PDB file of C-alpha atoms in Angstrom:
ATOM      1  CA  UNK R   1       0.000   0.000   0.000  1.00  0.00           C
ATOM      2  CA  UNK R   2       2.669   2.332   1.068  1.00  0.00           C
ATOM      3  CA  UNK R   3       5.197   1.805  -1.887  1.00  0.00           C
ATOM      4  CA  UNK R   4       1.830   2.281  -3.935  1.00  0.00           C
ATOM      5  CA  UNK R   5       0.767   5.797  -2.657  1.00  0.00           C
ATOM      6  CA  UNK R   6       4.921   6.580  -3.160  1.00  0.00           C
ATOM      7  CA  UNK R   7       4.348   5.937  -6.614  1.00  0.00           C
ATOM      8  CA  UNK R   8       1.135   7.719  -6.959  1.00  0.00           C
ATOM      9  CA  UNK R   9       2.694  10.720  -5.148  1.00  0.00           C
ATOM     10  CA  UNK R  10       5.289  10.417  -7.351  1.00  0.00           C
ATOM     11  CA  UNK R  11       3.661  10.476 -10.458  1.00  0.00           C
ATOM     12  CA  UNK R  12       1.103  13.743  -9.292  1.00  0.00           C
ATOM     13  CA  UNK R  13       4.605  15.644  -8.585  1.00  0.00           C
ATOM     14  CA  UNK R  14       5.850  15.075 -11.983  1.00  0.00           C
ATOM     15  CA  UNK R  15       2.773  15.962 -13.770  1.00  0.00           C
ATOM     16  CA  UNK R  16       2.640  19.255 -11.940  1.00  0.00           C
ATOM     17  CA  UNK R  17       6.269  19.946 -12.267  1.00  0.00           C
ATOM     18  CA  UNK R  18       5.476  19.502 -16.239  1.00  0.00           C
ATOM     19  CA  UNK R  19       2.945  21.640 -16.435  1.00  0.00           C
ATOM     20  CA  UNK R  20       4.584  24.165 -14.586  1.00  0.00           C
ATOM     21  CA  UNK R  21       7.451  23.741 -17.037  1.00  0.00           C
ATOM     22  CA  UNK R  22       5.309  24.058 -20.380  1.00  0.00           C
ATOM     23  CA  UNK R  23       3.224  26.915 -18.487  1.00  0.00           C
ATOM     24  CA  UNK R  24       6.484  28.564 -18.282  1.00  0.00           C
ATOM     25  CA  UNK R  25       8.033  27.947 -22.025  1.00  0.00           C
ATOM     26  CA  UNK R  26       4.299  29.035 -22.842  1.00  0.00           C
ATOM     27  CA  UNK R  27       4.664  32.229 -21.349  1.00  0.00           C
ATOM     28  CA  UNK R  28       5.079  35.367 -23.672  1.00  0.00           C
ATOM     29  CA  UNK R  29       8.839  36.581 -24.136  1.00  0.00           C
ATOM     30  CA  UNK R  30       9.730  39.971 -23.846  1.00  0.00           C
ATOM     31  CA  UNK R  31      12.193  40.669 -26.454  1.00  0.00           C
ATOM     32  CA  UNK R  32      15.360  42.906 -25.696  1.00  0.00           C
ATOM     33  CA  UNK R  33      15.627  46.244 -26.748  1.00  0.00           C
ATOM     34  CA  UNK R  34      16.771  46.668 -30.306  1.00  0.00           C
ATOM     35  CA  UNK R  35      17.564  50.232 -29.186  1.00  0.00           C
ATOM     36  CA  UNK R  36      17.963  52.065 -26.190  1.00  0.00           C
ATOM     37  CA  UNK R  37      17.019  55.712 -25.148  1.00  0.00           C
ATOM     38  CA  UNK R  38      19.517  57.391 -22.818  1.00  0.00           C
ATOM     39  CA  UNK R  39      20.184  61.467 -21.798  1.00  0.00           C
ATOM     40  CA  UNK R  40      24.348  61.261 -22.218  1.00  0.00           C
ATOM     41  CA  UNK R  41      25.707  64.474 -21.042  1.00  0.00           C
ATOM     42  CA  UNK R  42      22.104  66.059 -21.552  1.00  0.00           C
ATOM     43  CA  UNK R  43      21.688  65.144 -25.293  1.00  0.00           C
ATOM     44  CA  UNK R  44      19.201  62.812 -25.894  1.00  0.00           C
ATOM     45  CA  UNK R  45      20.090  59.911 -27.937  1.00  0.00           C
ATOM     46  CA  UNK R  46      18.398  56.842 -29.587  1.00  0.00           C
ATOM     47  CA  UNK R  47      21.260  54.528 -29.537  1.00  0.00           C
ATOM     48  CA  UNK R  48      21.268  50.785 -31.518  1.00  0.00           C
ATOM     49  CA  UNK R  49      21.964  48.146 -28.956  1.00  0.00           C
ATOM     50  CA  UNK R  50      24.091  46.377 -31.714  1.00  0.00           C
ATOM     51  CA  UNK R  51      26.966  49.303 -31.294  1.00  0.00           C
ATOM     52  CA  UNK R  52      27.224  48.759 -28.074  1.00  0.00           C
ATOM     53  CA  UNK R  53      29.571  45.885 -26.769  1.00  0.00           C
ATOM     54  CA  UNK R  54      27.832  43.134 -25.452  1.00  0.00           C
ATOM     55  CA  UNK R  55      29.379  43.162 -22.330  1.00  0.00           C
ATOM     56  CA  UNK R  56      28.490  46.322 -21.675  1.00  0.00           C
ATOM     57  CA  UNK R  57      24.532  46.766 -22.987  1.00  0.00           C
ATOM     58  CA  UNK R  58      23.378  45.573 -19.216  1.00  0.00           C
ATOM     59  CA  UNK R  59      25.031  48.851 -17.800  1.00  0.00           C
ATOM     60  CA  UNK R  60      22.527  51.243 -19.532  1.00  0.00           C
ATOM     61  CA  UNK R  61      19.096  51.110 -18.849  1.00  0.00           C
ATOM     62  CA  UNK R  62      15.517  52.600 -20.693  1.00  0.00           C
ATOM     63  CA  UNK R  63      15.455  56.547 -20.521  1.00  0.00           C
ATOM     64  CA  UNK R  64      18.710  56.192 -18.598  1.00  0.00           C
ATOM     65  CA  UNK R  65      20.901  59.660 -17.649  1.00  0.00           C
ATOM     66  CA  UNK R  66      23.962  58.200 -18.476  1.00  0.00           C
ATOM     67  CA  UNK R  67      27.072  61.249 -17.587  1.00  0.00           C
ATOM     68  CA  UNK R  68      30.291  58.699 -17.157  1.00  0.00           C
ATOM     69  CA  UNK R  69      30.509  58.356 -21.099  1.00  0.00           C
ATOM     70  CA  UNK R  70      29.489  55.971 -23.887  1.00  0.00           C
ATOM     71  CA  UNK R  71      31.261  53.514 -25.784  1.00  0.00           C
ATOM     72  CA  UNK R  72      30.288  52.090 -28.770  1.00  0.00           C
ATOM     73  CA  UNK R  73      32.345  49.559 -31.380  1.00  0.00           C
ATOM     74  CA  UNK R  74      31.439  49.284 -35.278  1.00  0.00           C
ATOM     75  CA  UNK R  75      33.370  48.109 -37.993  1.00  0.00           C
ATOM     76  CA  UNK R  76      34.587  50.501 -41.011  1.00  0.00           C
ATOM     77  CA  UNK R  77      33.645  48.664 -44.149  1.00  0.00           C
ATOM     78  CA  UNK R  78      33.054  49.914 -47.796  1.00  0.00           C
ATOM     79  CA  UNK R  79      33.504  53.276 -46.498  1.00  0.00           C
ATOM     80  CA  UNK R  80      30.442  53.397 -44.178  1.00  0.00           C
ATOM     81  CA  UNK R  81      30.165  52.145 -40.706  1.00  0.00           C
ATOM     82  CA  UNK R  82      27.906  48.812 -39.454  1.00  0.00           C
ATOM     83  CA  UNK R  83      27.536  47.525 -35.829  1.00  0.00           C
ATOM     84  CA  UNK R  84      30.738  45.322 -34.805  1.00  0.00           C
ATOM     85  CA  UNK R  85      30.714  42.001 -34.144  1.00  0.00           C
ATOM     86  CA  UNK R  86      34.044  39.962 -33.891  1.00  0.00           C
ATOM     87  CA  UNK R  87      34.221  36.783 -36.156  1.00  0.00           C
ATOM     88  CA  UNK R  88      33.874  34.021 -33.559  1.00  0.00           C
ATOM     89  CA  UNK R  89      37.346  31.557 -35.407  1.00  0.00           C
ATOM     90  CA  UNK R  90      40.771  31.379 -34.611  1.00  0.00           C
ATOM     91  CA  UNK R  91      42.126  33.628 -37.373  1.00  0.00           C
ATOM     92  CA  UNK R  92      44.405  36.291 -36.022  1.00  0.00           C
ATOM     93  CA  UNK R  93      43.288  39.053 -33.789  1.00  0.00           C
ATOM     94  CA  UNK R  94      44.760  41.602 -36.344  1.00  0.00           C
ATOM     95  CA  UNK R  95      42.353  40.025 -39.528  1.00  0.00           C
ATOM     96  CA  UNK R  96      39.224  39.473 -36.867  1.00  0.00           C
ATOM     97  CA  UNK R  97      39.457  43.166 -35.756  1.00  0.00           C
ATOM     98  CA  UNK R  98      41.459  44.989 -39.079  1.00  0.00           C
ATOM     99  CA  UNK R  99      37.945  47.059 -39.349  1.00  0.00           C
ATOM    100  CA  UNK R 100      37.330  47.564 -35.887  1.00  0.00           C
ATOM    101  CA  UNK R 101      36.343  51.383 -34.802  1.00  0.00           C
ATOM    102  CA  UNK R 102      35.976  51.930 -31.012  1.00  0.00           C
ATOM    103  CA  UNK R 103      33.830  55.227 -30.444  1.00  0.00           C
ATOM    104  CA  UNK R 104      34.328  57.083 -27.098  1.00  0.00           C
ATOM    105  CA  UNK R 105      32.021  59.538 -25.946  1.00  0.00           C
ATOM    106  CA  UNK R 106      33.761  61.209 -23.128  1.00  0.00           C
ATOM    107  CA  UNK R 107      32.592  63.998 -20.732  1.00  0.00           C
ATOM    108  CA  UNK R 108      33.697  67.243 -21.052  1.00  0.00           C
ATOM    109  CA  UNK R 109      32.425  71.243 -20.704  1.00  0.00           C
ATOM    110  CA  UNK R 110      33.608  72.390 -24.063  1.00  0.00           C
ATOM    111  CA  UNK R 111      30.549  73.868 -25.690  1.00  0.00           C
ATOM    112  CA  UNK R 112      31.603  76.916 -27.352  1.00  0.00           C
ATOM    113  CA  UNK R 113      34.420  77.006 -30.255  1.00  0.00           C
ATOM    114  CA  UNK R 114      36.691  78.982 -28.151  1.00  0.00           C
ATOM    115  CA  UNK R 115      36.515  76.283 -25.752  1.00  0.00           C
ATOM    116  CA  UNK R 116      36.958  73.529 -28.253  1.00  0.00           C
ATOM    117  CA  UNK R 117      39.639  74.976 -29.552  1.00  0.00           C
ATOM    118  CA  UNK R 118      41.428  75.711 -25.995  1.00  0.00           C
ATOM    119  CA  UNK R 119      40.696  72.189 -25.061  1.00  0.00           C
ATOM    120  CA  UNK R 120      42.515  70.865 -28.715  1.00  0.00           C
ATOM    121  CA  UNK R 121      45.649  73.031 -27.543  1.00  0.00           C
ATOM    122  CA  UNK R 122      45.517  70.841 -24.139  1.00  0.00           C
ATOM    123  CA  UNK R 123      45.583  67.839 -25.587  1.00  0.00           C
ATOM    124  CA  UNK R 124      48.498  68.603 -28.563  1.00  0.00           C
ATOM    125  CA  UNK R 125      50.277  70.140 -25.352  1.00  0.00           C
ATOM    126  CA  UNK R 126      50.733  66.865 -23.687  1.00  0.00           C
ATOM    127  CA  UNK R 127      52.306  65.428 -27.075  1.00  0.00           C
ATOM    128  CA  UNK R 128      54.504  67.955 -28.388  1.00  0.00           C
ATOM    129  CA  UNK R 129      57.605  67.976 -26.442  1.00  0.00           C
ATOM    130  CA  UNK R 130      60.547  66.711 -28.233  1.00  0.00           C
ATOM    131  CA  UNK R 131      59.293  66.351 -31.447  1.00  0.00           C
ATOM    132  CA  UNK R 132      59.781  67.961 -34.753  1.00  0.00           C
ATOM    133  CA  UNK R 133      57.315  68.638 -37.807  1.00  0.00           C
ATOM    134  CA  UNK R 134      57.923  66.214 -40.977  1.00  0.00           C
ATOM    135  CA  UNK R 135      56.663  66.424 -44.377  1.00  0.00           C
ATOM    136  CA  UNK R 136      52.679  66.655 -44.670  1.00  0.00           C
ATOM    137  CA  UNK R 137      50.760  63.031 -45.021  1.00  0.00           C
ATOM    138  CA  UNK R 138      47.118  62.358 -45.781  1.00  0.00           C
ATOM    139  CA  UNK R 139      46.477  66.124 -45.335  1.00  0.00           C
ATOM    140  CA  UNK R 140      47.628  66.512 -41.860  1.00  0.00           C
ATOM    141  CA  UNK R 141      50.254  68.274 -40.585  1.00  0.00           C
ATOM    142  CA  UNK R 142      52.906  65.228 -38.822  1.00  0.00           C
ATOM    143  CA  UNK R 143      55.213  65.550 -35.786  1.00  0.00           C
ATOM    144  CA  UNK R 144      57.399  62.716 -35.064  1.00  0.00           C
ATOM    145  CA  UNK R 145      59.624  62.327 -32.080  1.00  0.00           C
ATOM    146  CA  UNK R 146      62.852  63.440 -32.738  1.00  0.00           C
ATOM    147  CA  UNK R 147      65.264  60.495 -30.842  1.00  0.00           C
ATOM    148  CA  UNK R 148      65.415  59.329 -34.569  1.00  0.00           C
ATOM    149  CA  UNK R 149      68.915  56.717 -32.955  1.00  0.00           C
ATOM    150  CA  UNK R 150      66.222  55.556 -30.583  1.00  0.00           C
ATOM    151  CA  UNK R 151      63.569  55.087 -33.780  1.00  0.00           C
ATOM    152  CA  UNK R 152      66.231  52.877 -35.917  1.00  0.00           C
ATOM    153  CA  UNK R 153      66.920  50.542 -32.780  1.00  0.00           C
ATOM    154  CA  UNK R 154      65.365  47.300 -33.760  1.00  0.00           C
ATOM    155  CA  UNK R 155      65.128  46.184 -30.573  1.00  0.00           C
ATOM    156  CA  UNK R 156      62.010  48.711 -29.961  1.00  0.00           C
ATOM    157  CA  UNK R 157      59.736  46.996 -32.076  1.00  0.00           C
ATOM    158  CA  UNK R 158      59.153  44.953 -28.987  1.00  0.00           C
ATOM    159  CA  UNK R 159      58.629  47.856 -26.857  1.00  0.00           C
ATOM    160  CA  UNK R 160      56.451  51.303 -26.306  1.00  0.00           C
ATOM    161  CA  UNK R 161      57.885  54.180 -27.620  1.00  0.00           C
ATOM    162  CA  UNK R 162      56.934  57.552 -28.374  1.00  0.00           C
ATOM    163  CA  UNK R 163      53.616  57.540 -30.759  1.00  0.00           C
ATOM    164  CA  UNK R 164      53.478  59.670 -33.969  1.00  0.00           C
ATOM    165  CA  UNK R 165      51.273  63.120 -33.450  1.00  0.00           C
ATOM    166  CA  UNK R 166      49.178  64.192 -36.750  1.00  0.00           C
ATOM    167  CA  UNK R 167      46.934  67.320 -36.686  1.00  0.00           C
ATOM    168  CA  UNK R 168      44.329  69.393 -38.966  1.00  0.00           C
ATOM    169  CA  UNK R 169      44.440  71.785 -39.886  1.00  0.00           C
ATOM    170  CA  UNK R 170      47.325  73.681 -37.944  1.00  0.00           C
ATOM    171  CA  UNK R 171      48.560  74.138 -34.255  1.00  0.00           C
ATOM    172  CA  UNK R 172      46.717  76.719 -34.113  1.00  0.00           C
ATOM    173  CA  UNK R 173      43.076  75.595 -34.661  1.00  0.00           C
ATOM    174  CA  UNK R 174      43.345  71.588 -34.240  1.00  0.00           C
ATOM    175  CA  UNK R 175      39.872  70.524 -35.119  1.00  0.00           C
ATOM    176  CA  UNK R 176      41.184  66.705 -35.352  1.00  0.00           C
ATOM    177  CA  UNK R 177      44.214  65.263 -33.569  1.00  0.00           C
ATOM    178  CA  UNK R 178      45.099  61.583 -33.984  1.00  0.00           C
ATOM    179  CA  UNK R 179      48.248  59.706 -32.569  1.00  0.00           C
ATOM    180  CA  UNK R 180      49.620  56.666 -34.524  1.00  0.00           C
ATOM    181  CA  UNK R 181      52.330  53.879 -33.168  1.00  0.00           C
ATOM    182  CA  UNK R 182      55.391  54.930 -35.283  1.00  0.00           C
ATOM    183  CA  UNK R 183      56.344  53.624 -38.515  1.00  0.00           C
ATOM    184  CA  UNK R 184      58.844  51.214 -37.442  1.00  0.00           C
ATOM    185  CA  UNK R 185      55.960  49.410 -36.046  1.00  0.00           C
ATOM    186  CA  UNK R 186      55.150  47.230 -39.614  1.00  0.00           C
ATOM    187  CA  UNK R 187      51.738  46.282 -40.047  1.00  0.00           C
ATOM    188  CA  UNK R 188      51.014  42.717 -39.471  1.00  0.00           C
ATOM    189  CA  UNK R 189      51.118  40.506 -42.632  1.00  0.00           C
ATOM    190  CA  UNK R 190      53.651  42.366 -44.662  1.00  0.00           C
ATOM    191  CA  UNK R 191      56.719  40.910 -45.477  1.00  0.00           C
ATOM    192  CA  UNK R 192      58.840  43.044 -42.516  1.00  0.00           C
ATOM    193  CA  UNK R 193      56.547  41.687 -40.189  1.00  0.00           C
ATOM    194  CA  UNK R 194      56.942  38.467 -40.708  1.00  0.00           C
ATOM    195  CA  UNK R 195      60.934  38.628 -41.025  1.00  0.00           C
ATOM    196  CA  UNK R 196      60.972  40.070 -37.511  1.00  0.00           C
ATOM    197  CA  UNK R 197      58.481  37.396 -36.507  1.00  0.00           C
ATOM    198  CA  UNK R 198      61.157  34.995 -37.552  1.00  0.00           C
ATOM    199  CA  UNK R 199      63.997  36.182 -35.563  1.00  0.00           C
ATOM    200  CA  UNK R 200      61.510  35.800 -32.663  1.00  0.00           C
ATOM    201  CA  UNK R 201      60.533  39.437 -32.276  1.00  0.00           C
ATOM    202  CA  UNK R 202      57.004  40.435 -31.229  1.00  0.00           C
ATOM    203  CA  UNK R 203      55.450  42.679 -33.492  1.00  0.00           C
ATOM    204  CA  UNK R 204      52.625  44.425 -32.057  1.00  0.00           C
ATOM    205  CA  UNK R 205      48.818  45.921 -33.925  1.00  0.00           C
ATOM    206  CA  UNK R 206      49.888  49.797 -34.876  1.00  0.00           C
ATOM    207  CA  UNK R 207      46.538  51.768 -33.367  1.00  0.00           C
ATOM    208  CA  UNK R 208      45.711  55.477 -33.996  1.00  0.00           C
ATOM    209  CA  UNK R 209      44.048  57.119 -31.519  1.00  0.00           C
ATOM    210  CA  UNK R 210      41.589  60.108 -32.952  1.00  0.00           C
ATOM    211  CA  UNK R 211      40.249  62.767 -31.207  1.00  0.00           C
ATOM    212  CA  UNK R 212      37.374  65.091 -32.804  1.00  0.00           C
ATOM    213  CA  UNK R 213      37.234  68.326 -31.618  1.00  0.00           C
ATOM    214  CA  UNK R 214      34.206  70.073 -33.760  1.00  0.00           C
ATOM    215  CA  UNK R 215      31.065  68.003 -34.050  1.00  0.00           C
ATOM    216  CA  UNK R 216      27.707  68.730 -32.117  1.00  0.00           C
ATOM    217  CA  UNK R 217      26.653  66.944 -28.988  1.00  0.00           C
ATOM    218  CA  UNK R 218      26.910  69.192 -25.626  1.00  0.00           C
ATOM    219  CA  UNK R 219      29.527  69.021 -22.957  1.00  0.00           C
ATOM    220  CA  UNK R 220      31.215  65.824 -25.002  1.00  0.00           C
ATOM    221  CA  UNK R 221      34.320  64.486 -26.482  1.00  0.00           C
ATOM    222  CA  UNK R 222      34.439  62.201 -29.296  1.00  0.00           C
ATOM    223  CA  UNK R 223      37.762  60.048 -29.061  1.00  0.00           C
ATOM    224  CA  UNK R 224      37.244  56.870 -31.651  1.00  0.00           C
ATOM    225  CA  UNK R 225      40.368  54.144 -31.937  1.00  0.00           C
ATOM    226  CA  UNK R 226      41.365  51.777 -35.103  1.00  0.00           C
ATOM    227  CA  UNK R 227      44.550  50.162 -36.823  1.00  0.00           C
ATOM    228  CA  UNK R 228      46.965  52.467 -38.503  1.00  0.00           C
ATOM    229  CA  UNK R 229      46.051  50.674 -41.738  1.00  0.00           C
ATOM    230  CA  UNK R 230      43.161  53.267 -42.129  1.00  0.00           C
ATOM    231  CA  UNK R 231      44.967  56.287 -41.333  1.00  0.00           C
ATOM    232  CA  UNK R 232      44.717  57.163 -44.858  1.00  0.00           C
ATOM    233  CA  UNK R 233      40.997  57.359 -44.422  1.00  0.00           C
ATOM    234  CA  UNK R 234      40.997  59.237 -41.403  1.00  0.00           C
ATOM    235  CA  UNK R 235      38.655  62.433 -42.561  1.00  0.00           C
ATOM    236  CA  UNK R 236      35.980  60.007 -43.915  1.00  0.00           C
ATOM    237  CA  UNK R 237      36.006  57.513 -40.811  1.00  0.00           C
ATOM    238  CA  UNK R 238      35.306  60.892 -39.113  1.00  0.00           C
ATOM    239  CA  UNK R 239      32.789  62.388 -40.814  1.00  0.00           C
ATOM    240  CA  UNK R 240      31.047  58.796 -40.603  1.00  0.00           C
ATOM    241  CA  UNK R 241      31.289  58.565 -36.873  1.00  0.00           C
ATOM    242  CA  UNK R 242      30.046  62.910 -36.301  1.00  0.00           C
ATOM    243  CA  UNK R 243      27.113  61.667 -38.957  1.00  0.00           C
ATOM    244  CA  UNK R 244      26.328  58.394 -36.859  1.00  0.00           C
ATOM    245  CA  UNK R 245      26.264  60.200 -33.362  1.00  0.00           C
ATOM    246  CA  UNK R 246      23.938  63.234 -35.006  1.00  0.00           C
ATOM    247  CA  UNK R 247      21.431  60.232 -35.776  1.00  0.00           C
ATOM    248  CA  UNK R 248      21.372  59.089 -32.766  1.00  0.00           C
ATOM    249  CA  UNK R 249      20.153  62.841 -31.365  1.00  0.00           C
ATOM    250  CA  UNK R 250      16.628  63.105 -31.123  1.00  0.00           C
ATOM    251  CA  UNK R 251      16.777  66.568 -30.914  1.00  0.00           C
ATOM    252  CA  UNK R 252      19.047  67.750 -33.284  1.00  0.00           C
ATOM    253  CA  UNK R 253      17.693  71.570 -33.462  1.00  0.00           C
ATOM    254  CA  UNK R 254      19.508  71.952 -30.031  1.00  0.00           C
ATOM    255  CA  UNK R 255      22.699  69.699 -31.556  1.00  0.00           C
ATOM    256  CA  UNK R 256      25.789  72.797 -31.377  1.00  0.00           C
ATOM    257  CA  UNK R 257      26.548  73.921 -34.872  1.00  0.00           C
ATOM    258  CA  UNK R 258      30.402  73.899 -33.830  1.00  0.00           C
ATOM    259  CA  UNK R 259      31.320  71.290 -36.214  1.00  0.00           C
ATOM    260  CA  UNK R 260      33.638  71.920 -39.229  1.00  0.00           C
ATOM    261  CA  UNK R 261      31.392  71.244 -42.362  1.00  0.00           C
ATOM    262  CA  UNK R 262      31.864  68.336 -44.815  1.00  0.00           C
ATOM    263  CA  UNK R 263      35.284  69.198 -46.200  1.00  0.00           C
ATOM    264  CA  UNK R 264      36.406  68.125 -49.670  1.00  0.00           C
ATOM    265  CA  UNK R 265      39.304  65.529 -49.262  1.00  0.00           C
ATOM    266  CA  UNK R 266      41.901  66.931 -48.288  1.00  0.00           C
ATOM    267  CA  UNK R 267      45.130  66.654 -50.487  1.00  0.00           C
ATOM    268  CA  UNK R 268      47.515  63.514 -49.662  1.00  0.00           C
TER     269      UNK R 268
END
């Protein structure tokens, strides 16, 4: 009788512990945000949740006032920029994330062009010392650190040195300011790269940091990051990322008009 009413017992907890299941899987799903609305620094945005890393997406919420910054990754391709998202393989880091383009939005007080333009002298500033202007490339204006016995030492292709400082359109009034890893850092693939791989060297992925000075979201700094490959593309990546962040804006009649306008190229 006993091992009976065990079994029956049994049963009658199974059968509700199934229907609880399928009651559950039943249940209507709530899908995630494909977007997300957030106040950064006071400008309302509409941001994609596909720019932002994955890893990050849980830190902003709905209608969020978000004032520690934004970061958002896409990838450069065809000249226009998509939402990133890294080739799950084992190819190498450099061919999984050659079209990478990290987007900082960083907070600062710089609202009017005098103040834009003060905060562009800060920044060159910091960089400056020690180095000496070289001939023009891609339309920028170049500085390179002038330890040129240090440069030709092989041996600091393994290590940091000092970075490469490119501006536009003059010390005066920077409007963009990028910093490159130096030449003698090869790109990975090329033949250079691969000899020094041979004799057991380390040869690192040159990056270019960019900063954009001019564009028009309030009390904000756009800082975006790829691999020195694309330097020569470096005024359309820009205007792509500016044009990007002013879709975001849902309220682009209060967006500052302190952007430079769409240039033509500029010479090489």
């Amino acid at each position: 009788m006993r091992e009976t009413l065990k079994k029956s017992t049994g049963k009658i907890v199974l059968a509700m512990f199934c229907m609880v299941a399928l009651a559950w899987c039943a249940m209507p799903r709530q899908k995630p945000p494909t977007e997300l609305r957030m106040i950064l620094h006071g400008n309302k945005l509409v941001v994609p949740v596909a720019y932002i890393p994955k890893y990050e997406r849980g830190w902003y919420r709905q209608d969020g006032i978000v004032n520690d910054g934004l970061n958002l990754d896409a990838e450069w391709k065809a000249g226009k920029l998509y939402p990133f998202a890294a080739p799950e393989d084992n190819t190498a880091v450099w061919i999984r994330y050659q079209n990478k383009v990290s987007i900082l939005i960083q907070r600062f007080g710089n609202n009017t062009l005098e103040q834009k333009y003060q905060l562009s002298q800060h920044f060159a500033s910091i960089w400056m010392p020690n180095r000496r202007q070289m001939a023009k490339r891609y339309g920028l204006k170049r500085y390179e650190h002038n330890n040129l016995a240090q440069r030709e030492k092989e041996d600091v292709i393994t290590a940091f040195y000092e970075q490469d400082l490119y501006l536009y359109p003059s010390r005066e009034r920077i409007e963009t300011q990028i910093v490159c890893d130096a030449d003698f850092f090869p790109d990975p693939g090329t033949e250079r790269a691969s000899a020094l791989q041979k004799r057991g060297k380390f040869v690192i992925n040159p990056l270019c940091s960019h900063d954009i000075f001019l564009h028009g979201l309030r009390d904000s700094h756009i800082e975006i990051g790829y691999f020195r490959s694309h330097l020569p593309e470096w005024q359309a990546i820009e205007q792509a990322v500016v044009e990007l962040l002013d879709s975001f804006n849902q309220e682009p009649e209060k967006a500052l008009l302190l952007r430079r306008p769409p240039a033509k190229q500029v010479e090489r």
